[in-house]
């Protein structure tokens, strides 16, 4: 393991009970890297996050974060899960969610307004200071994603795990959100792993890609991984990576024309 | 002294206070309103109002069974709602979206209650008071049990306050932060169960929403911070309960009707006011 490694995986296999999702993952992620975790639905991207968060145990292999095995409640990780249950009637103001993201793991009542300053600072850091007093239920998908991002940042983590934060955002908000993450990653020198379906808004800022598909995990620079050759190897079937005039890419399965599908990449 | 309403509230209250059963009603009612207001805030936040409703129906089977065995209904309520609450938590892992599991248990329990009631050869008033509440029937012993249960519930909420809020708002984050989200969910179901059991004495199993959900639902619409929301929820529940007991002394109508009407009126007023302001 390199001195600088934030995450290091060797011979790692993940799954549930006897069902293996992927195996033989060998990779490391260094400090300050912005990494996209890509792959089709159900390939095991969220599973990787659950291992890193210490919520599930690896089936095999070694995994370390900051040089230690993963453990639940790691204060150095900020997490934005894929699922949220914010009802449209919820009138609680946005800053309260961020505040409880900071103080919610402590027992007892605590003092009034505890953590409010930190929560406001986190909202400012993601350009959402103007949303602080707004009711959560009244926020748009893009605004909520900003609040969740602030909630992940409020504990000043060294590693960010963002599970599909770009889902349900339109193209412009995707780009905005990626810019905010990129700014935070570079200004604070922290590491971010971001699960995404659409890689295009991420391409300009990515340092590395972790591609999960077909029970395997491949990592490298985007230009090395996102090629017809690498992805055909990974999927075990011919796929084609095509680029448009602006460098945006699409991955197209070519094996069976009847089941031709485009991975929304 | 006559028992008619005089518009002199001090005199009216003094009159009511002479009767032990009315004092018991106010004492138990105060504790129940505070507890229901506090627990109700989290019930609404966690979108568990159907669970609270179902627990009260499960309690109906317990109360009817207790009556059949010659016991205080409260003991049957506590036993059945607690068992039901833990079973519900175990059946479905996540807080929301458990309506199928909950509805299945609810229907079976109502059926059981119907069986116990048809086996019971006593007075129909027992069944009526379990279904709609009977504020004047609260014994000294029931008041003591209510106060003890109420204090224990408030202490439990105080301990769980911050984790319960985070897990209600963002369960996956709470889990990642190391909180025992399943244990919190199960513990909270147990708190609802006990709160429902004591509240049934006043509003009955059918009108449990009046104290456990409606005041909190109105509070959620008015307050943007949890502590304030809980306070408003408690105030609405207290005002409705006190007014209900007070009015029912002078009119031949069950207090639960006035309680449910007042909380409904407050909720409707809040909704209307917000709709007009839009």
Short mmCIF file of C-alpha atoms in Angstrom, two decimals:
data_model
loop_
_atom_site.label_atom_id
_atom_site.label_comp_id
_atom_site.label_asym_id
_atom_site.label_seq_id
_atom_site.Cartn_x
_atom_site.Cartn_y
_atom_site.Cartn_z
CA UNK A 1 0.00 0.00 0.00
CA UNK A 2 1.25 3.42 -0.89
CA UNK A 3 1.63 5.97 1.87
CA UNK A 4 -0.84 8.26 0.15
CA UNK A 5 -3.59 5.71 -0.47
CA UNK A 6 -7.01 6.55 0.84
CA UNK A 7 -8.54 3.27 -0.33
CA UNK A 8 -6.70 0.09 -1.11
CA UNK A 9 -8.31 -3.15 -2.32
CA UNK A 10 -6.51 -6.42 -2.98
CA UNK A 11 -8.21 -9.57 -4.25
CA UNK A 12 -11.48 -8.12 -3.06
CA UNK A 13 -14.76 -9.99 -3.65
CA UNK A 14 -18.19 -8.67 -2.70
CA UNK A 15 -21.67 -10.15 -2.48
CA UNK A 16 -24.49 -11.19 -0.25
CA UNK A 17 -24.41 -14.52 1.52
CA UNK A 18 -23.43 -16.96 -1.22
CA UNK A 19 -24.26 -14.72 -4.14
CA UNK A 20 -21.04 -13.17 -5.43
CA UNK A 21 -21.55 -9.82 -7.13
CA UNK A 22 -17.98 -9.19 -8.25
CA UNK A 23 -14.52 -10.54 -7.49
CA UNK A 24 -10.82 -9.99 -7.90
CA UNK A 25 -10.88 -6.24 -7.48
CA UNK A 26 -7.43 -4.74 -7.11
CA UNK A 27 -7.17 -0.99 -6.96
CA UNK A 28 -6.12 1.93 -4.88
CA UNK A 29 -7.37 5.47 -4.71
CA UNK A 30 -5.06 8.28 -3.70
CA UNK A 31 -5.65 11.44 -1.74
CA UNK A 32 -7.35 14.23 -3.69
CA UNK A 33 -8.53 12.01 -6.52
CA UNK A 34 -11.93 12.45 -8.15
CA UNK A 35 -13.11 8.98 -9.14
CA UNK A 36 -16.21 7.92 -11.07
CA UNK A 37 -17.70 4.51 -10.31
CA UNK A 38 -19.42 3.33 -13.45
CA UNK A 39 -21.23 0.27 -14.72
CA UNK A 40 -24.66 -1.10 -15.56
CA UNK A 41 -27.52 -1.38 -13.06
CA UNK A 42 -27.08 -4.13 -10.51
CA UNK A 43 -23.36 -4.55 -11.26
CA UNK A 44 -22.43 -3.87 -7.62
CA UNK A 45 -21.48 -0.20 -7.49
CA UNK A 46 -23.48 0.52 -4.34
CA UNK A 47 -22.14 -2.75 -2.94
CA UNK A 48 -18.65 -1.26 -3.17
CA UNK A 49 -19.85 1.75 -1.16
CA UNK A 50 -21.41 -0.51 1.46
CA UNK A 51 -18.06 -2.25 1.88
CA UNK A 52 -16.26 1.07 2.25
CA UNK A 53 -18.82 2.23 4.83
CA UNK A 54 -18.36 -0.96 6.82
CA UNK A 55 -22.04 -1.88 6.38
CA UNK A 56 -21.19 -5.16 4.63
CA UNK A 57 -18.16 -7.42 4.93
CA UNK A 58 -16.10 -8.48 1.91
CA UNK A 59 -16.51 -12.10 0.86
CA UNK A 60 -12.79 -12.26 0.23
CA UNK A 61 -9.69 -10.15 0.03
CA UNK A 62 -8.41 -7.12 1.85
CA UNK A 63 -9.84 -3.62 1.92
CA UNK A 64 -8.44 -0.67 3.82
CA UNK A 65 -9.50 2.95 4.18
CA UNK A 66 -6.92 5.36 5.52
CA UNK A 67 -4.84 2.29 6.28
CA UNK A 68 -7.48 0.55 8.38
CA UNK A 69 -10.24 -1.96 7.73
CA UNK A 70 -13.61 -0.27 7.10
CA UNK A 71 -15.77 0.31 10.15
CA UNK A 72 -19.29 1.65 10.54
CA UNK A 73 -19.62 5.23 11.62
CA UNK A 74 -16.26 6.32 10.17
CA UNK A 75 -16.22 10.08 10.77
CA UNK A 76 -13.77 10.64 7.93
CA UNK A 77 -16.37 9.59 5.33
CA UNK A 78 -19.15 11.83 4.04
CA UNK A 79 -21.93 9.90 2.33
CA UNK A 80 -24.79 10.78 0.00
CA UNK A 81 -27.00 7.70 -0.40
CA UNK A 82 -29.03 6.97 -3.50
CA UNK A 83 -32.37 6.81 -1.71
CA UNK A 84 -33.99 9.59 0.25
CA UNK A 85 -37.40 9.83 1.81
CA UNK A 86 -38.13 13.55 1.72
CA UNK A 87 -41.92 13.89 1.50
CA UNK A 88 -43.22 16.85 -0.47
CA UNK A 89 -45.18 17.94 2.65
CA UNK A 90 -42.06 18.10 4.81
CA UNK A 91 -41.78 21.68 6.06
CA UNK A 92 -38.57 21.26 8.03
CA UNK A 93 -36.03 23.81 6.82
CA UNK A 94 -33.07 22.56 4.81
CA UNK A 95 -30.42 23.63 7.32
CA UNK A 96 -31.98 21.29 9.89
CA UNK A 97 -31.24 18.23 7.75
CA UNK A 98 -27.63 19.33 7.40
CA UNK A 99 -27.46 20.06 11.13
CA UNK A 100 -28.72 16.63 12.07
CA UNK A 101 -26.26 15.15 9.59
CA UNK A 102 -23.62 16.50 11.97
CA UNK A 103 -25.16 15.96 15.42
CA UNK A 104 -27.55 13.08 14.66
CA UNK A 105 -25.17 10.36 15.77
CA UNK A 106 -24.97 11.69 19.33
CA UNK A 107 -27.42 10.48 21.94
CA UNK A 108 -29.54 12.80 24.01
CA UNK A 109 -31.22 16.10 23.31
CA UNK A 110 -28.21 18.40 22.99
CA UNK A 111 -28.38 22.14 23.27
CA UNK A 112 -30.68 24.26 21.12
CA UNK A 113 -29.32 25.11 17.68
CA UNK A 114 -26.21 22.98 18.16
CA UNK A 115 -24.31 22.55 14.89
CA UNK A 116 -26.27 25.28 13.12
CA UNK A 117 -23.19 27.38 12.31
CA UNK A 118 -21.38 24.38 10.86
CA UNK A 119 -24.49 23.46 8.84
CA UNK A 120 -24.75 26.98 7.42
CA UNK A 121 -21.05 26.90 6.54
CA UNK A 122 -21.51 23.59 4.71
CA UNK A 123 -24.44 25.03 2.77
CA UNK A 124 -22.35 28.06 1.82
CA UNK A 125 -19.56 25.76 0.64
CA UNK A 126 -21.89 24.17 -1.92
CA UNK A 127 -23.48 27.46 -2.97
CA UNK A 128 -26.75 26.69 -1.22
CA UNK A 129 -26.76 29.36 1.50
CA UNK A 130 -29.95 30.81 0.02
CA UNK A 131 -31.73 27.47 0.49
CA UNK A 132 -31.01 27.20 4.23
CA UNK A 133 -34.41 28.41 5.44
CA UNK A 134 -36.49 26.80 2.69
CA UNK A 135 -38.76 23.83 3.55
CA UNK A 136 -37.20 20.56 2.39
CA UNK A 137 -40.43 19.40 0.75
CA UNK A 138 -40.50 22.50 -1.48
CA UNK A 139 -37.03 22.01 -2.97
CA UNK A 140 -36.39 20.74 -6.49
CA UNK A 141 -34.35 17.60 -7.19
CA UNK A 142 -31.25 19.63 -7.95
CA UNK A 143 -31.63 21.80 -4.85
CA UNK A 144 -32.14 18.74 -2.64
CA UNK A 145 -29.03 17.12 -4.06
CA UNK A 146 -27.10 20.22 -3.02
CA UNK A 147 -28.52 19.91 0.52
CA UNK A 148 -27.54 16.23 0.72
CA UNK A 149 -24.08 17.17 -0.48
CA UNK A 150 -23.84 19.76 2.31
CA UNK A 151 -25.05 17.10 4.76
CA UNK A 152 -22.18 14.85 3.63
CA UNK A 153 -19.67 17.70 3.94
CA UNK A 154 -20.74 19.11 7.30
CA UNK A 155 -18.51 16.75 9.30
CA UNK A 156 -15.48 17.86 7.24
CA UNK A 157 -14.78 14.39 5.80
CA UNK A 158 -11.61 13.31 3.98
CA UNK A 159 -13.50 10.94 1.68
CA UNK A 160 -16.81 11.56 -0.10
CA UNK A 161 -19.00 8.71 -1.31
CA UNK A 162 -21.74 10.02 -3.60
CA UNK A 163 -24.23 7.43 -4.84
CA UNK A 164 -25.86 8.57 -8.08
CA UNK A 165 -26.18 12.24 -7.16
CA UNK A 166 -26.70 13.11 -10.82
CA UNK A 167 -29.78 10.94 -11.27
CA UNK A 168 -32.87 13.06 -11.98
CA UNK A 169 -30.84 16.20 -12.72
CA UNK A 170 -31.10 17.91 -16.06
CA UNK A 171 -27.96 18.41 -18.15
CA UNK A 172 -27.23 21.87 -16.84
CA UNK A 173 -27.66 20.94 -13.17
CA UNK A 174 -25.53 17.85 -13.71
CA UNK A 175 -22.69 20.04 -14.89
CA UNK A 176 -23.22 22.50 -12.00
CA UNK A 177 -23.20 19.74 -9.43
CA UNK A 178 -20.04 18.17 -10.83
CA UNK A 179 -18.35 21.58 -10.70
CA UNK A 180 -19.24 21.97 -7.02
CA UNK A 181 -17.85 18.54 -6.18
CA UNK A 182 -14.71 19.26 -8.18
CA UNK A 183 -14.19 22.59 -6.43
CA UNK A 184 -14.56 21.01 -2.99
CA UNK A 185 -12.29 18.07 -3.87
CA UNK A 186 -9.52 20.38 -5.03
CA UNK A 187 -9.87 23.19 -2.52
CA UNK A 188 -9.90 20.80 0.44
CA UNK A 189 -7.65 18.12 -1.00
CA UNK A 190 -10.19 15.41 -0.26
CA UNK A 191 -11.08 12.31 -2.25
CA UNK A 192 -14.42 11.70 -3.94
CA UNK A 193 -16.00 8.55 -5.36
CA UNK A 194 -19.10 9.29 -7.39
CA UNK A 195 -21.41 6.62 -8.80
CA UNK A 196 -22.90 7.73 -12.10
CA UNK A 197 -24.74 6.44 -15.11
CA UNK A 198 -23.79 9.25 -17.37
CA UNK A 199 -20.06 9.84 -17.50
CA UNK A 200 -20.13 12.79 -19.87
CA UNK A 201 -20.60 15.58 -17.33
CA UNK A 202 -17.73 14.03 -15.33
CA UNK A 203 -15.20 13.58 -18.14
CA UNK A 204 -13.55 17.01 -17.82
CA UNK A 205 -12.78 16.58 -14.10
CA UNK A 206 -12.16 12.88 -13.53
CA UNK A 207 -8.83 11.51 -12.38
CA UNK A 208 -9.83 7.88 -12.49
CA UNK A 209 -12.61 5.44 -13.30
CA UNK A 210 -13.68 2.34 -11.42
CA UNK A 211 -15.74 0.31 -13.86
CA UNK A 212 -17.88 -2.48 -12.41
CA UNK A 213 -19.49 -4.94 -14.83
CA UNK A 214 -19.92 -8.62 -15.47
CA UNK A 215 -18.70 -9.61 -11.99
CA UNK A 216 -15.41 -7.77 -12.41
CA UNK A 217 -13.92 -4.45 -11.45
CA UNK A 218 -11.53 -2.53 -13.64
CA UNK A 219 -9.77 0.71 -12.76
CA UNK A 220 -7.62 3.21 -14.52
CA UNK A 221 -7.59 6.58 -16.20
CA UNK A 222 -10.77 7.35 -18.16
CA UNK A 223 -8.84 7.34 -21.45
CA UNK A 224 -7.57 3.82 -20.74
CA UNK A 225 -10.79 2.28 -19.44
CA UNK A 226 -13.41 3.84 -21.66
CA UNK A 227 -12.22 2.23 -24.85
CA UNK A 228 -13.80 -0.36 -27.12
CA UNK A 229 -11.00 -2.78 -26.27
CA UNK A 230 -11.08 -2.49 -22.45
CA UNK A 231 -14.82 -2.56 -22.12
CA UNK A 232 -15.21 -5.49 -24.54
CA UNK A 233 -12.72 -7.37 -22.36
CA UNK A 234 -14.60 -6.44 -19.22
CA UNK A 235 -18.07 -7.31 -20.49
CA UNK A 236 -16.81 -10.40 -22.27
CA UNK A 237 -18.83 -9.41 -25.34
CA UNK A 238 -18.06 -6.92 -28.10
CA UNK A 239 -19.10 -3.42 -27.10
CA UNK A 240 -18.25 -0.24 -28.85
CA UNK A 241 -17.26 3.08 -27.40
CA UNK A 242 -18.20 5.88 -29.74
CA UNK A 243 -17.37 9.57 -29.45
CA UNK A 244 -19.29 12.50 -30.83
CA UNK A 245 -17.77 15.69 -32.17
CA UNK A 246 -17.54 17.24 -28.70
CA UNK A 247 -15.82 14.26 -27.17
CA UNK A 248 -18.93 12.94 -25.44
CA UNK A 249 -19.04 9.19 -25.41
CA UNK A 250 -21.64 6.45 -25.63
CA UNK A 251 -21.15 2.75 -25.01
CA UNK A 252 -23.08 0.49 -27.32
CA UNK A 253 -23.53 -3.25 -26.98
CA UNK A 254 -23.11 -4.92 -30.38
CA UNK A 255 -23.54 -8.64 -29.75
CA UNK A 256 -27.21 -9.24 -30.33
CA UNK A 257 -29.10 -6.78 -32.52
CA UNK A 258 -32.43 -7.94 -31.08
CA UNK A 259 -31.26 -6.94 -27.58
CA UNK A 260 -29.22 -4.03 -28.69
CA UNK A 261 -29.07 -1.62 -25.83
CA UNK A 262 -27.24 1.50 -25.16
CA UNK A 263 -25.74 1.90 -21.75
CA UNK A 264 -26.63 5.36 -20.77
CA UNK A 265 -23.07 6.41 -20.31
CA UNK B 1 -74.09 23.85 43.32
CA UNK B 2 -75.68 23.17 39.97
CA UNK B 3 -73.78 21.31 37.22
CA UNK B 4 -74.72 23.71 34.44
CA UNK B 5 -72.26 25.83 32.53
CA UNK B 6 -72.05 29.38 33.90
CA UNK B 7 -69.60 31.30 31.63
CA UNK B 8 -67.61 31.88 34.80
CA UNK B 9 -64.70 29.61 33.91
CA UNK B 10 -63.14 29.72 37.37
CA UNK B 11 -66.39 28.63 38.93
CA UNK B 12 -66.93 25.97 36.27
CA UNK B 13 -63.45 24.54 36.82
CA UNK B 14 -63.88 24.56 40.59
CA UNK B 15 -67.11 22.69 40.10
CA UNK B 16 -65.50 20.04 37.89
CA UNK B 17 -62.53 19.70 40.24
CA UNK B 18 -64.84 18.51 43.05
CA UNK B 19 -65.29 15.20 41.27
CA UNK B 20 -62.49 12.65 41.63
CA UNK B 21 -63.19 11.10 38.22
CA UNK B 22 -62.84 14.51 36.55
CA UNK B 23 -59.57 15.16 38.38
CA UNK B 24 -58.31 11.80 37.17
CA UNK B 25 -59.41 12.68 33.66
CA UNK B 26 -57.48 15.97 33.71
CA UNK B 27 -54.38 14.39 35.26
CA UNK B 28 -54.25 11.45 32.85
CA UNK B 29 -55.35 13.64 29.94
CA UNK B 30 -52.52 16.11 30.53
CA UNK B 31 -49.87 13.38 30.53
CA UNK B 32 -51.42 11.68 27.50
CA UNK B 33 -51.64 14.91 25.51
CA UNK B 34 -47.97 15.75 26.16
CA UNK B 35 -46.82 12.24 25.25
CA UNK B 36 -49.05 12.04 22.17
CA UNK B 37 -47.87 15.46 21.01
CA UNK B 38 -44.20 14.49 21.32
CA UNK B 39 -44.42 10.95 19.92
CA UNK B 40 -46.86 12.14 17.25
CA UNK B 41 -44.26 14.57 15.90
CA UNK B 42 -41.97 11.64 15.09
CA UNK B 43 -44.89 9.49 13.87
CA UNK B 44 -45.64 12.12 11.22
CA UNK B 45 -41.96 12.75 10.45
CA UNK B 46 -41.35 9.02 9.90
CA UNK B 47 -44.56 8.71 7.88
CA UNK B 48 -45.66 6.01 10.32
CA UNK B 49 -49.18 7.26 10.98
CA UNK B 50 -50.69 4.10 9.51
CA UNK B 51 -48.57 2.08 11.94
CA UNK B 52 -49.90 4.12 14.87
CA UNK B 53 -53.44 3.63 13.61
CA UNK B 54 -52.87 -0.12 13.21
CA UNK B 55 -51.33 -0.42 16.67
CA UNK B 56 -54.44 1.03 18.23
CA UNK B 57 -56.55 -1.56 16.40
CA UNK B 58 -54.22 -4.30 17.56
CA UNK B 59 -54.71 -2.86 21.04
CA UNK B 60 -58.45 -3.36 20.62
CA UNK B 61 -57.91 -7.14 20.54
CA UNK B 62 -55.73 -6.90 23.66
CA UNK B 63 -58.19 -4.71 25.54
CA UNK B 64 -61.12 -6.94 24.61
CA UNK B 65 -59.14 -10.01 25.65
CA UNK B 66 -58.27 -8.39 29.00
CA UNK B 67 -61.91 -7.51 29.63
CA UNK B 68 -62.88 -11.11 28.80
CA UNK B 69 -60.36 -12.32 31.39
CA UNK B 70 -61.61 -9.85 33.98
CA UNK B 71 -58.49 -7.63 33.80
CA UNK B 72 -58.05 -3.89 33.27
CA UNK B 73 -58.18 -3.16 29.49
CA UNK B 74 -54.94 -1.14 29.83
CA UNK B 75 -52.89 -4.30 30.51
CA UNK B 76 -54.28 -6.03 27.42
CA UNK B 77 -53.60 -2.88 25.40
CA UNK B 78 -49.99 -2.69 26.56
CA UNK B 79 -49.34 -6.38 25.90
CA UNK B 80 -50.85 -6.44 22.42
CA UNK B 81 -49.59 -3.11 21.13
CA UNK B 82 -46.04 -3.80 22.35
CA UNK B 83 -46.03 -7.23 20.75
CA UNK B 84 -47.58 -5.81 17.59
CA UNK B 85 -45.10 -2.93 17.44
CA UNK B 86 -42.06 -5.16 17.69
CA UNK B 87 -43.57 -7.61 15.17
CA UNK B 88 -44.19 -4.76 12.70
CA UNK B 89 -40.63 -3.53 13.09
CA UNK B 90 -39.33 -7.06 12.49
CA UNK B 91 -41.54 -7.69 9.45
CA UNK B 92 -40.43 -4.74 7.39
CA UNK B 93 -36.95 -3.32 7.76
CA UNK B 94 -37.60 0.18 6.58
CA UNK B 95 -39.68 2.77 8.35
CA UNK B 96 -41.95 3.73 5.47
CA UNK B 97 -43.79 1.55 3.01
CA UNK B 98 -44.88 -1.16 5.40
CA UNK B 99 -48.58 -0.81 4.76
CA UNK B 100 -49.15 -4.32 3.42
CA UNK B 101 -47.48 -6.03 6.39
CA UNK B 102 -49.18 -3.68 8.83
CA UNK B 103 -52.61 -4.02 7.23
CA UNK B 104 -52.36 -7.81 7.34
CA UNK B 105 -51.68 -7.85 11.07
CA UNK B 106 -54.29 -5.13 11.69
CA UNK B 107 -57.13 -7.06 10.03
CA UNK B 108 -56.34 -10.24 11.94
CA UNK B 109 -56.21 -8.39 15.26
CA UNK B 110 -59.52 -6.62 14.67
CA UNK B 111 -61.01 -10.04 13.97
CA UNK B 112 -59.60 -11.35 17.23
CA UNK B 113 -61.09 -8.37 19.05
CA UNK B 114 -64.47 -9.13 17.50
CA UNK B 115 -64.17 -12.72 18.73
CA UNK B 116 -63.31 -11.68 22.30
CA UNK B 117 -66.14 -9.17 22.34
CA UNK B 118 -68.69 -11.74 21.21
CA UNK B 119 -67.43 -14.18 23.86
CA UNK B 120 -67.71 -11.48 26.53
CA UNK B 121 -71.16 -11.54 28.08
CA UNK B 122 -70.88 -8.28 30.00
CA UNK B 123 -72.00 -4.81 29.09
CA UNK B 124 -71.64 -3.31 25.65
CA UNK B 125 -70.33 -0.12 27.31
CA UNK B 126 -66.96 -1.85 27.77
CA UNK B 127 -66.61 -2.29 24.04
CA UNK B 128 -67.85 1.25 23.45
CA UNK B 129 -65.32 2.78 25.83
CA UNK B 130 -62.45 0.86 24.24
CA UNK B 131 -63.50 1.97 20.78
CA UNK B 132 -64.27 5.62 21.55
CA UNK B 133 -62.62 6.27 24.91
CA UNK B 134 -64.20 6.91 28.27
CA UNK B 135 -62.48 9.72 30.06
CA UNK B 136 -64.58 9.54 33.21
CA UNK B 137 -63.75 5.88 33.78
CA UNK B 138 -60.07 6.38 34.65
CA UNK B 139 -59.20 5.00 38.08
CA UNK B 140 -56.58 6.38 40.48
CA UNK B 141 -54.42 3.38 39.65
CA UNK B 142 -54.75 4.03 35.89
CA UNK B 143 -53.63 7.63 36.48
CA UNK B 144 -50.50 6.40 38.25
CA UNK B 145 -49.73 3.91 35.48
CA UNK B 146 -50.30 6.66 32.90
CA UNK B 147 -47.97 9.10 34.67
CA UNK B 148 -45.25 6.45 35.06
CA UNK B 149 -45.56 5.35 31.43
CA UNK B 150 -45.62 8.96 30.26
CA UNK B 151 -42.45 9.89 32.13
CA UNK B 152 -40.68 6.78 30.84
CA UNK B 153 -41.71 7.61 27.26
CA UNK B 154 -40.54 11.22 27.49
CA UNK B 155 -37.22 10.09 28.99
CA UNK B 156 -36.77 7.57 26.16
CA UNK B 157 -37.49 10.23 23.52
CA UNK B 158 -35.02 12.60 25.19
CA UNK B 159 -32.29 9.95 24.98
CA UNK B 160 -33.10 9.00 21.37
CA UNK B 161 -33.88 12.53 20.18
CA UNK B 162 -31.00 13.31 17.82
CA UNK B 163 -30.48 9.79 16.40
CA UNK B 164 -34.24 9.37 15.95
CA UNK B 165 -34.43 12.62 14.01
CA UNK B 166 -31.52 11.74 11.74
CA UNK B 167 -32.80 8.22 11.10
CA UNK B 168 -36.28 9.58 10.39
CA UNK B 169 -34.93 12.10 7.88
CA UNK B 170 -32.17 10.09 6.25
CA UNK B 171 -32.06 6.44 7.27
CA UNK B 172 -29.17 5.44 5.02
CA UNK B 173 -26.98 8.26 6.31
CA UNK B 174 -27.91 7.33 9.88
CA UNK B 175 -26.86 3.74 9.21
CA UNK B 176 -23.58 4.86 7.68
CA UNK B 177 -22.94 7.13 10.65
CA UNK B 178 -23.00 4.03 12.82
CA UNK B 179 -26.47 4.36 14.32
CA UNK B 180 -28.43 1.17 15.03
CA UNK B 181 -31.26 2.10 12.66
CA UNK B 182 -33.13 -1.18 13.02
CA UNK B 183 -32.96 -0.99 16.81
CA UNK B 184 -34.07 2.65 16.71
CA UNK B 185 -37.03 1.74 14.50
CA UNK B 186 -38.07 -1.13 16.76
CA UNK B 187 -37.63 0.98 19.90
CA UNK B 188 -39.74 3.72 18.36
CA UNK B 189 -42.51 1.25 17.49
CA UNK B 190 -42.47 0.22 21.15
CA UNK B 191 -42.80 3.87 22.17
CA UNK B 192 -45.78 4.30 19.82
CA UNK B 193 -47.30 1.13 21.28
CA UNK B 194 -47.12 2.39 24.86
CA UNK B 195 -48.29 5.89 23.90
CA UNK B 196 -51.26 4.42 22.02
CA UNK B 197 -52.13 2.21 24.97
CA UNK B 198 -52.41 5.07 27.39
CA UNK B 199 -54.06 7.40 24.89
CA UNK B 200 -56.81 4.88 24.14
CA UNK B 201 -58.21 5.59 27.61
CA UNK B 202 -59.18 9.05 26.42
CA UNK B 203 -59.88 8.85 22.70
CA UNK B 204 -60.42 5.12 22.17
CA UNK B 205 -58.82 2.96 19.50
CA UNK B 206 -60.85 4.40 16.65
CA UNK B 207 -60.01 8.04 17.33
CA UNK B 208 -56.31 7.63 18.10
CA UNK B 209 -55.41 9.89 15.15
CA UNK B 210 -57.01 12.78 17.03
CA UNK B 211 -54.12 12.88 19.51
CA UNK B 212 -51.29 10.94 17.89
CA UNK B 213 -51.36 12.35 14.38
CA UNK B 214 -53.58 15.41 13.81
CA UNK B 215 -51.88 17.83 16.28
CA UNK B 216 -48.44 16.78 15.02
CA UNK B 217 -49.53 17.06 11.40
CA UNK B 218 -50.68 20.64 12.04
CA UNK B 219 -47.43 21.37 13.90
CA UNK B 220 -45.36 20.05 11.00
CA UNK B 221 -47.09 22.56 8.76
CA UNK B 222 -46.40 25.44 11.12
CA UNK B 223 -42.86 24.83 12.37
CA UNK B 224 -39.66 24.49 10.38
CA UNK B 225 -37.55 23.33 13.31
CA UNK B 226 -38.09 20.12 15.27
CA UNK B 227 -38.11 21.50 18.82
CA UNK B 228 -40.64 24.16 17.86
CA UNK B 229 -42.76 21.61 16.01
CA UNK B 230 -42.86 19.32 19.03
CA UNK B 231 -43.87 22.23 21.27
CA UNK B 232 -46.73 23.26 18.96
CA UNK B 233 -47.89 19.66 18.66
CA UNK B 234 -48.02 19.34 22.46
CA UNK B 235 -49.87 22.64 22.85
CA UNK B 236 -52.57 21.63 20.34
CA UNK B 237 -53.01 18.20 21.95
CA UNK B 238 -53.20 19.76 25.43
CA UNK B 239 -55.73 22.44 24.44
CA UNK B 240 -57.92 19.88 22.68
CA UNK B 241 -57.80 17.43 25.59
CA UNK B 242 -58.48 19.98 28.31
CA UNK B 243 -61.27 21.60 26.31
CA UNK B 244 -62.76 18.20 25.46
CA UNK B 245 -62.88 17.09 29.10
CA UNK B 246 -64.22 20.47 30.17
CA UNK B 247 -67.02 20.65 27.60
CA UNK B 248 -68.07 17.02 28.02
CA UNK B 249 -68.76 17.67 31.71
CA UNK B 250 -71.56 20.02 30.78
CA UNK B 251 -72.90 18.20 27.72
CA UNK B 252 -74.06 14.59 27.42
CA UNK B 253 -71.48 13.82 24.74
CA UNK B 254 -68.26 11.83 24.95
CA UNK B 255 -65.10 13.95 25.43
CA UNK B 256 -63.40 12.16 22.52
CA UNK B 257 -65.84 13.81 20.11
CA UNK B 258 -64.76 17.29 21.22
CA UNK B 259 -61.07 16.35 21.19
CA UNK B 260 -61.20 15.00 17.67
CA UNK B 261 -63.28 17.98 16.53
CA UNK B 262 -60.90 20.55 18.01
CA UNK B 263 -57.77 18.95 16.56
CA UNK B 264 -59.51 18.57 13.20
CA UNK B 265 -60.54 22.24 13.31
CA UNK B 266 -56.97 23.34 14.08
CA UNK B 267 -55.56 21.17 11.29
CA UNK B 268 -58.16 22.44 8.81
CA UNK B 269 -57.52 26.04 9.82
CA UNK B 270 -53.78 25.64 9.29
CA UNK B 271 -54.32 24.05 5.87
CA UNK B 272 -56.81 26.74 4.87
CA UNK B 273 -54.55 29.55 6.04
CA UNK B 274 -51.63 28.12 4.06
CA UNK B 275 -53.82 27.63 1.01
CA UNK B 276 -55.07 31.24 1.17
CA UNK B 277 -51.54 32.57 1.60
CA UNK B 278 -50.33 30.79 -1.52
#
